[in-house]
Tab-separated table of C-alpha atoms in Angstrom:
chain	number	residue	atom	x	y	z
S	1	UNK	CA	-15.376	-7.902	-5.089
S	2	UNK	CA	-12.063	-8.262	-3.559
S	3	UNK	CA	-11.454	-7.949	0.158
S	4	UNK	CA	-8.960	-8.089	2.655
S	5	UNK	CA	-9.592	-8.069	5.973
S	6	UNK	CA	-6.950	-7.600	9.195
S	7	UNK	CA	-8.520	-8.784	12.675
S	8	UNK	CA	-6.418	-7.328	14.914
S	9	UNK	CA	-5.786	-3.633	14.618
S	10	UNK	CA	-2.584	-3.913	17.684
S	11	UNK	CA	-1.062	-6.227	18.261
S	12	UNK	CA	2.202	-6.681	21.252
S	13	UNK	CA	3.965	-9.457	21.591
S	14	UNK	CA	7.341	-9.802	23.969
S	15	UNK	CA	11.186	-10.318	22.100
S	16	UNK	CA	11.711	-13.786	21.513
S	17	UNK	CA	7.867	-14.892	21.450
S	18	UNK	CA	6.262	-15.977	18.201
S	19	UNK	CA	4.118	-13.819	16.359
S	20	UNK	CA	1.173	-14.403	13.828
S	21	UNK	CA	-0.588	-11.261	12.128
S	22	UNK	CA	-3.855	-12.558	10.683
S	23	UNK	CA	-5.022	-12.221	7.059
S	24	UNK	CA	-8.232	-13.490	5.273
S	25	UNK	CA	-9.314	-12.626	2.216
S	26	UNK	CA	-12.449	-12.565	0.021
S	27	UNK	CA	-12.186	-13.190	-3.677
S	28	UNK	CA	-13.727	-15.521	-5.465
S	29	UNK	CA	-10.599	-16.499	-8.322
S	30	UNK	CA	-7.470	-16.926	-8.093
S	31	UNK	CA	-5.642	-14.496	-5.808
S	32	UNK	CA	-1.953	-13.180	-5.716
S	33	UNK	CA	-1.020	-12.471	-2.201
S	34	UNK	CA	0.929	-9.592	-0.360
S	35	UNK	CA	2.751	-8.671	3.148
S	36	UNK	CA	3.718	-5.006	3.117
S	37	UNK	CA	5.717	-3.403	6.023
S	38	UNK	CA	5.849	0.032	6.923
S	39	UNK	CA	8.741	0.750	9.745
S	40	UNK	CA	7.860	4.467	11.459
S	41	UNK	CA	8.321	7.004	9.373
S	42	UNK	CA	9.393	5.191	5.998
S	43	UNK	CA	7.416	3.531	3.257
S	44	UNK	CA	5.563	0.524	2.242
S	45	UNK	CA	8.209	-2.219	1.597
S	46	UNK	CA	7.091	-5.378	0.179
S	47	UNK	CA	7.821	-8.038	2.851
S	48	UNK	CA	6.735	-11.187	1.125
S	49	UNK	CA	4.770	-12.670	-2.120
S	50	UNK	CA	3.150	-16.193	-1.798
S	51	UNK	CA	4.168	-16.998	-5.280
S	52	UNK	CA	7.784	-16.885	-3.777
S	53	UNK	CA	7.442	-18.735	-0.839
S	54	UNK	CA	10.405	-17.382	0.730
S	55	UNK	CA	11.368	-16.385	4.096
S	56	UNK	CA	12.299	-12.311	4.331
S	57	UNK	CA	13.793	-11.588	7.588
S	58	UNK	CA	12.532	-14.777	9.137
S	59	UNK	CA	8.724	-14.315	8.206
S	60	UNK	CA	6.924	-16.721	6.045
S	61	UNK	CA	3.368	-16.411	5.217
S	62	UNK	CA	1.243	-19.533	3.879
S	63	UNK	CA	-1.188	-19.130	1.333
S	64	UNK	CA	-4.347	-21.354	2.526
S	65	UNK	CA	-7.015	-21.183	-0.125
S	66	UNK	CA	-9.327	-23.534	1.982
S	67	UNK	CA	-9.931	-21.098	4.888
S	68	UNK	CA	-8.638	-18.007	2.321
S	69	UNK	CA	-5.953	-16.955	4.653
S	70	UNK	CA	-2.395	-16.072	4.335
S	71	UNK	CA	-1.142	-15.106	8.044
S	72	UNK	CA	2.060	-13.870	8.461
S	73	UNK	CA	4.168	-15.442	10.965
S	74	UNK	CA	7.443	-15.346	12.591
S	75	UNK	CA	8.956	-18.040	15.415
S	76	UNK	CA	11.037	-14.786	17.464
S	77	UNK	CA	9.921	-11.747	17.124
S	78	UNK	CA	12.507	-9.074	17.276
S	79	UNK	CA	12.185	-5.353	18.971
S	80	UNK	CA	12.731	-4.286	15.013
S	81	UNK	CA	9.870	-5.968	13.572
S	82	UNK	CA	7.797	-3.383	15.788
S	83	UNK	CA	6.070	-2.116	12.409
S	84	UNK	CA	2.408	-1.441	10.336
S	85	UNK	CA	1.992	-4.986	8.384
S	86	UNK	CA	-0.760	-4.787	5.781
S	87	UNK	CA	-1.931	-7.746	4.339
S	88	UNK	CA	-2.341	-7.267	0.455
S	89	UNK	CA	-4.809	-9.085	-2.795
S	90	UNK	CA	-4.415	-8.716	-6.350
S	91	UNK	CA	-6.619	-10.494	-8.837
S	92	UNK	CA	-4.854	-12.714	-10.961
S	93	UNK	CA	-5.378	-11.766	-15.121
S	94	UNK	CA	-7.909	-8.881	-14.110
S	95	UNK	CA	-6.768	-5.521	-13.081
S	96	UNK	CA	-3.068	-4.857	-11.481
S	97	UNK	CA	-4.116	-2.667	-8.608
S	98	UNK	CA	-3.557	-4.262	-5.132
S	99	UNK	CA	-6.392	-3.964	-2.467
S	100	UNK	CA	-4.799	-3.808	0.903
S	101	UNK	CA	-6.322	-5.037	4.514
S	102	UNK	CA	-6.104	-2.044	7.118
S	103	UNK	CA	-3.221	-3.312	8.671
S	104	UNK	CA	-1.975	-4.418	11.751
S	105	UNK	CA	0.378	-1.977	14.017
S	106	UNK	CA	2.878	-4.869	15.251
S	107	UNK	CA	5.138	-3.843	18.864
S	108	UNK	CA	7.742	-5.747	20.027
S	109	UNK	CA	8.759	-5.533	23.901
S	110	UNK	CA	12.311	-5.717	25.182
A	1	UNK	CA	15.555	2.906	-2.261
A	2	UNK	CA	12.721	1.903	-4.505
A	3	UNK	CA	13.356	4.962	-6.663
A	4	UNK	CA	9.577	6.548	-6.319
A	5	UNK	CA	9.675	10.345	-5.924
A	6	UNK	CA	7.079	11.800	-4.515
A	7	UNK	CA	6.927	15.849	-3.931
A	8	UNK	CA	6.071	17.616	-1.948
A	9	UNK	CA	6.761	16.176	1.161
A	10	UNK	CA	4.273	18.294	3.310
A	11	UNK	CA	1.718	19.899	2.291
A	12	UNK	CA	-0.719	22.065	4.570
A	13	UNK	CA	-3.920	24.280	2.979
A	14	UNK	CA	-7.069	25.345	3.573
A	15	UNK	CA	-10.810	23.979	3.006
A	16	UNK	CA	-11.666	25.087	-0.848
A	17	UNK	CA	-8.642	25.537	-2.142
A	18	UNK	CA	-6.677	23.056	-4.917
A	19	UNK	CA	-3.408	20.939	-4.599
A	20	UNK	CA	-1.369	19.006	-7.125
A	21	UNK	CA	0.699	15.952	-5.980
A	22	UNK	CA	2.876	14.758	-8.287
A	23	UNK	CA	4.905	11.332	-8.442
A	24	UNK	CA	8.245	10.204	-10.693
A	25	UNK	CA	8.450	6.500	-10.576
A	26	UNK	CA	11.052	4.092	-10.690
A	27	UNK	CA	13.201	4.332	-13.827
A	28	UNK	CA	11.522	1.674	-16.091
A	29	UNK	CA	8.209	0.823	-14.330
A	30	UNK	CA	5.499	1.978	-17.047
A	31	UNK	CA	2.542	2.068	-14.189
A	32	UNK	CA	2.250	4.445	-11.606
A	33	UNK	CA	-0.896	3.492	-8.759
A	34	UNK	CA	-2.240	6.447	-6.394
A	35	UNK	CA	-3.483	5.206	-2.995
A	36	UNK	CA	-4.810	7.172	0.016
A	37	UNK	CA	-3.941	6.484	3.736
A	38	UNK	CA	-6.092	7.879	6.147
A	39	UNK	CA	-6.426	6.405	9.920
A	40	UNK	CA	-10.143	5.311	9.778
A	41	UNK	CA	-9.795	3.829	6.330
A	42	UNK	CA	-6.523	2.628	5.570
A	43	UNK	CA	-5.069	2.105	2.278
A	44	UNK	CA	-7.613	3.038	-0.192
A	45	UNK	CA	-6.578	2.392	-4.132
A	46	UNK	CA	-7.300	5.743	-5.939
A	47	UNK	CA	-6.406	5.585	-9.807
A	48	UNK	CA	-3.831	3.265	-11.561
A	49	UNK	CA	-2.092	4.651	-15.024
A	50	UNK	CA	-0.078	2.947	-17.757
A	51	UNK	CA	2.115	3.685	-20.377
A	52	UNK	CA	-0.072	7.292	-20.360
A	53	UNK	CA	-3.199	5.747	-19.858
A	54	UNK	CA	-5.897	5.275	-17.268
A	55	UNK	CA	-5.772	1.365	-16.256
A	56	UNK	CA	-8.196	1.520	-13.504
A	57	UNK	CA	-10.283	3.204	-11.273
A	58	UNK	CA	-10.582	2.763	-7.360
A	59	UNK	CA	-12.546	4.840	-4.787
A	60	UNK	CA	-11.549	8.089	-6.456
A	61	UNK	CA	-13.799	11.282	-5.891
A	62	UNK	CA	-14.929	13.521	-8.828
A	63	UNK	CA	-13.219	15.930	-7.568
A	64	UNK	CA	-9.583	14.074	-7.530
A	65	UNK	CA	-7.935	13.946	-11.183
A	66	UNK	CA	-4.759	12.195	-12.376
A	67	UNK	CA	-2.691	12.146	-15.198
A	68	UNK	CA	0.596	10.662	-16.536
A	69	UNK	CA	2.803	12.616	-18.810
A	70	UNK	CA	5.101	11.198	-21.370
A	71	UNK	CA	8.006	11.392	-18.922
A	72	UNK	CA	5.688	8.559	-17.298
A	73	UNK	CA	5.582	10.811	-14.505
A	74	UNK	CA	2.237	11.186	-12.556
A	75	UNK	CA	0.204	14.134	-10.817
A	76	UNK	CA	-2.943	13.689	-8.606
A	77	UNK	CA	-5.159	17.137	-8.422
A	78	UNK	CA	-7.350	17.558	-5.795
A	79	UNK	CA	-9.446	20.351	-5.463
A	80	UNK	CA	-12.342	21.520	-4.000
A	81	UNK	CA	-10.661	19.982	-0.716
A	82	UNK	CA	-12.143	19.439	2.465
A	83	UNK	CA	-11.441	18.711	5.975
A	84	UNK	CA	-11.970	14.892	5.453
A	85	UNK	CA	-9.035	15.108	2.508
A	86	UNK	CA	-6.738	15.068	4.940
A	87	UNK	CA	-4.629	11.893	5.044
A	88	UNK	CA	-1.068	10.531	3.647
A	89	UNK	CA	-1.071	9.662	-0.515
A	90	UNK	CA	1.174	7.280	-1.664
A	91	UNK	CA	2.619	6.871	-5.315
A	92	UNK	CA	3.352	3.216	-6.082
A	93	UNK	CA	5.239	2.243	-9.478
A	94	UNK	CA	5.266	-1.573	-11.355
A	95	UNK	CA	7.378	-2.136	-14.387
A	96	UNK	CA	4.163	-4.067	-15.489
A	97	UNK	CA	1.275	-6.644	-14.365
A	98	UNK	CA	1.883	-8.874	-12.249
A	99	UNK	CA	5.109	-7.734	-10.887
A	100	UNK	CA	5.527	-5.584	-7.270
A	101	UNK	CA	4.841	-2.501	-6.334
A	102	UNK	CA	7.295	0.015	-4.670
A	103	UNK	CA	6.336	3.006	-2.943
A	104	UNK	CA	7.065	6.471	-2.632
A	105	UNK	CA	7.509	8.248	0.437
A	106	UNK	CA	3.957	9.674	0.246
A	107	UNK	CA	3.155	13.353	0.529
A	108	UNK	CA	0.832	14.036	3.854
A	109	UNK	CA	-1.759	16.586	3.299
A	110	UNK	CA	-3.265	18.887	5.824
A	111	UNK	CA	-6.363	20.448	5.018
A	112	UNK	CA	-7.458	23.391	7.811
């Protein structure tokens, strides 16, 4: 069975200071990995893929298949990154449905 | 905008009684996913259809039903609802495996 699990339900951090939202996962193929952010009051939004291994809005997000982990991290946080994260797993050739961590409500301080 | 309608916005009804949510996707993406969002449980995958057909099944009660019309359109039924039905559903649409998924606004549902 898949499984993703978010450690930290809150998390604060001040402007300026880096920020890491945890993500481990439980699956025992290969797994496609998922950021989704949710600003107040708006939708999901994908944030980041691992496949892509790009930066969105100065995130990146590692995918370490060792320790099954892909946290989400930025070097500043901003006041406007204060958002829900969810951490996201889809199984690779089996079904197309994503199975999402609980989340992590993010709040940056002026 | 990611395109994913989802109506109604609000919707606010009593124990017993029977909704219908329904969900337009993006113009092209053949799969539409249902997912519920409630505090204690977080995103829970519901039902996943494509091209018209059921794809795959989450944690989705007997008495929640989905279907997606020709239009590729999508509508979740819930009936028999209860207090605990209560929570935000979200539409998400894919143009096919493997790719994203974008999400609809979601449609929060008060049961009383």
């Amino acid at each position: 069975a898949q499984r993703v699990t978010q450690p930290e339900k809150l998390l604060s951090v001040f402007k300026g200071a880096p920020v890491e939202l945890k993500c481990n996962y439980s699956y025992s193929g290969s797994p496609e990995l998922f950021w989704y952010v949710q600003y107040s009051r708006q939708r999901l939004q994908l944030l980041l893929r691992h496949i892509s291994r790009e930066s969105i809005k100065g995130f990146t997000a590692d995918l370490n298949k060792g320790e099954t982990s892909f946290h989400l991290k930025k070097p500043f946080a901003q006041e406007e990154d204060s958002a829900m994260y969810y951490c996201a797993l889809r199984a690779q050739g089996g079904s197309e449905k994503l199975v999402f961590g609980k989340g992590t409500k993010l709040t940056v301080n002026p | 905008d990611s395109g994913v309608t989802q109506t109604p916005k609000h919707l606010i009804t009593a124990t017993g009684q029977r909704v219908t949510l329904r969900c337009s996707p993006r113009s092209g993406d053949l799969s539409v996913y249902w997912y519920q969002q409630s505090l204690d449980q977080g995103l829970q995958f519901l039902i996943q259809y494509y091209n018209g057909e059921e794809r795959a099944k989450g944690n989705i009660l007997e008495r929640f039903s989905a279907q997606q019309f020709p239009d590729l359109h999508s509508e979740l039924n819930l009936s028999s609802l209860e207090l605990g039905d209560s929570a935000l559903y979200f539409c998400a649409s894919s143009v096919e495996a493997g790719t994203p998924l974008h999400f609809g606004n979601g449609t929060r549902l008060t049961v009383t």
